[in-house]
Amino acid sequence: MRYASRKWPAYFAAPLLPVAGVVLATIPVLVLGWIMQSNVGLALAGLLWWLVLAAAFLMAVLLLGLLFGWR
């Protein structure tokens, strides 16, 4: 019980780290979505679409790690 009471912050924060990574990976996608709303934005988004794919891959890896590492 003493060990668990000393380590509770780590036990609580460990699942939140992948979620924080997903939130951070969402920010560039959000900015690109705002840019796409302008007339020039679709051409720019076409050039930067690889960022969206990379962010989606990163989010999938983080959430799969969270899913399989939960237990």
CSV table of C-alpha atoms in Angstrom, one decimal:
chain,number,residue,atom,x,y,z
A,1,MET,CA,0.0,0.0,0.0
A,2,ARG,CA,2.9,2.4,0.7
A,3,TYR,CA,4.4,1.8,-2.7
A,4,ALA,CA,1.1,2.4,-4.5
A,5,SER,CA,0.5,5.6,-2.4
A,6,ARG,CA,3.9,7.0,-3.4
A,7,LYS,CA,3.5,6.1,-7.1
A,8,TRP,CA,-0.1,7.3,-7.6
A,9,PRO,CA,0.9,10.4,-9.6
A,10,ALA,CA,2.7,8.3,-12.2
A,11,TYR,CA,-0.2,5.8,-12.3
A,12,PHE,CA,-2.6,8.7,-12.9
A,13,ALA,CA,-0.5,10.6,-15.5
A,14,ALA,CA,0.6,7.6,-17.6
A,15,PRO,CA,-2.6,7.3,-19.6
A,16,LEU,CA,-2.8,11.0,-20.0
A,17,LEU,CA,0.5,11.3,-21.9
A,18,PRO,CA,-0.7,9.6,-25.1
A,19,VAL,CA,-3.9,11.7,-25.0
A,20,ALA,CA,-1.8,14.9,-24.6
A,21,GLY,CA,0.3,13.7,-27.6
A,22,VAL,CA,-2.9,13.3,-29.7
A,23,VAL,CA,-4.0,16.8,-28.7
A,24,LEU,CA,-0.7,18.2,-29.7
A,25,ALA,CA,-0.8,16.4,-33.1
A,26,THR,CA,-4.3,17.8,-33.7
A,27,ILE,CA,-3.1,21.4,-33.6
A,28,PRO,CA,-1.4,21.4,-37.0
A,29,VAL,CA,-4.5,19.7,-38.5
A,30,LEU,CA,-6.7,22.3,-37.0
A,31,VAL,CA,-4.7,25.2,-38.4
A,32,LEU,CA,-4.7,23.6,-41.8
A,33,GLY,CA,-8.5,23.3,-41.6
A,34,TRP,CA,-8.7,27.0,-40.9
A,35,ILE,CA,-6.4,27.7,-43.9
A,36,MET,CA,-8.6,25.5,-46.1
A,37,GLN,CA,-11.5,27.8,-45.6
A,38,SER,CA,-9.9,30.6,-47.6
A,39,ASN,CA,-9.7,30.6,-51.4
A,40,VAL,CA,-6.0,29.9,-51.6
A,41,GLY,CA,-6.3,27.4,-48.8
A,42,LEU,CA,-7.2,24.4,-50.9
A,43,ALA,CA,-4.1,24.6,-53.0
A,44,LEU,CA,-2.0,25.1,-49.9
A,45,ALA,CA,-3.7,22.2,-48.1
A,46,GLY,CA,-3.0,20.0,-51.1
A,47,LEU,CA,0.7,20.7,-50.7
A,48,LEU,CA,0.6,20.2,-47.0
A,49,TRP,CA,-1.6,17.1,-46.9
A,50,TRP,CA,1.3,14.9,-45.9
A,51,LEU,CA,1.2,16.7,-42.5
A,52,VAL,CA,-2.3,15.6,-42.0
A,53,LEU,CA,-1.4,12.0,-42.9
A,54,ALA,CA,1.7,12.1,-40.6
A,55,ALA,CA,-0.4,13.5,-37.7
A,56,ALA,CA,-3.1,10.9,-38.2
A,57,PHE,CA,-0.4,8.1,-38.2
A,58,LEU,CA,1.1,9.6,-35.0
A,59,MET,CA,-2.3,9.7,-33.3
A,60,ALA,CA,-3.1,6.1,-34.3
A,61,VAL,CA,0.2,4.9,-33.0
A,62,LEU,CA,-0.2,6.7,-29.7
A,63,LEU,CA,-3.8,5.5,-29.2
A,64,LEU,CA,-2.9,1.9,-30.1
A,65,GLY,CA,-0.1,2.1,-27.6
A,66,LEU,CA,-2.6,3.4,-25.0
A,67,LEU,CA,-5.1,0.6,-25.9
A,68,PHE,CA,-2.6,-2.2,-25.7
A,69,GLY,CA,-0.6,-0.8,-22.8
A,70,TRP,CA,-3.6,0.0,-20.6
A,71,ARG,CA,-3.4,-3.3,-18.8
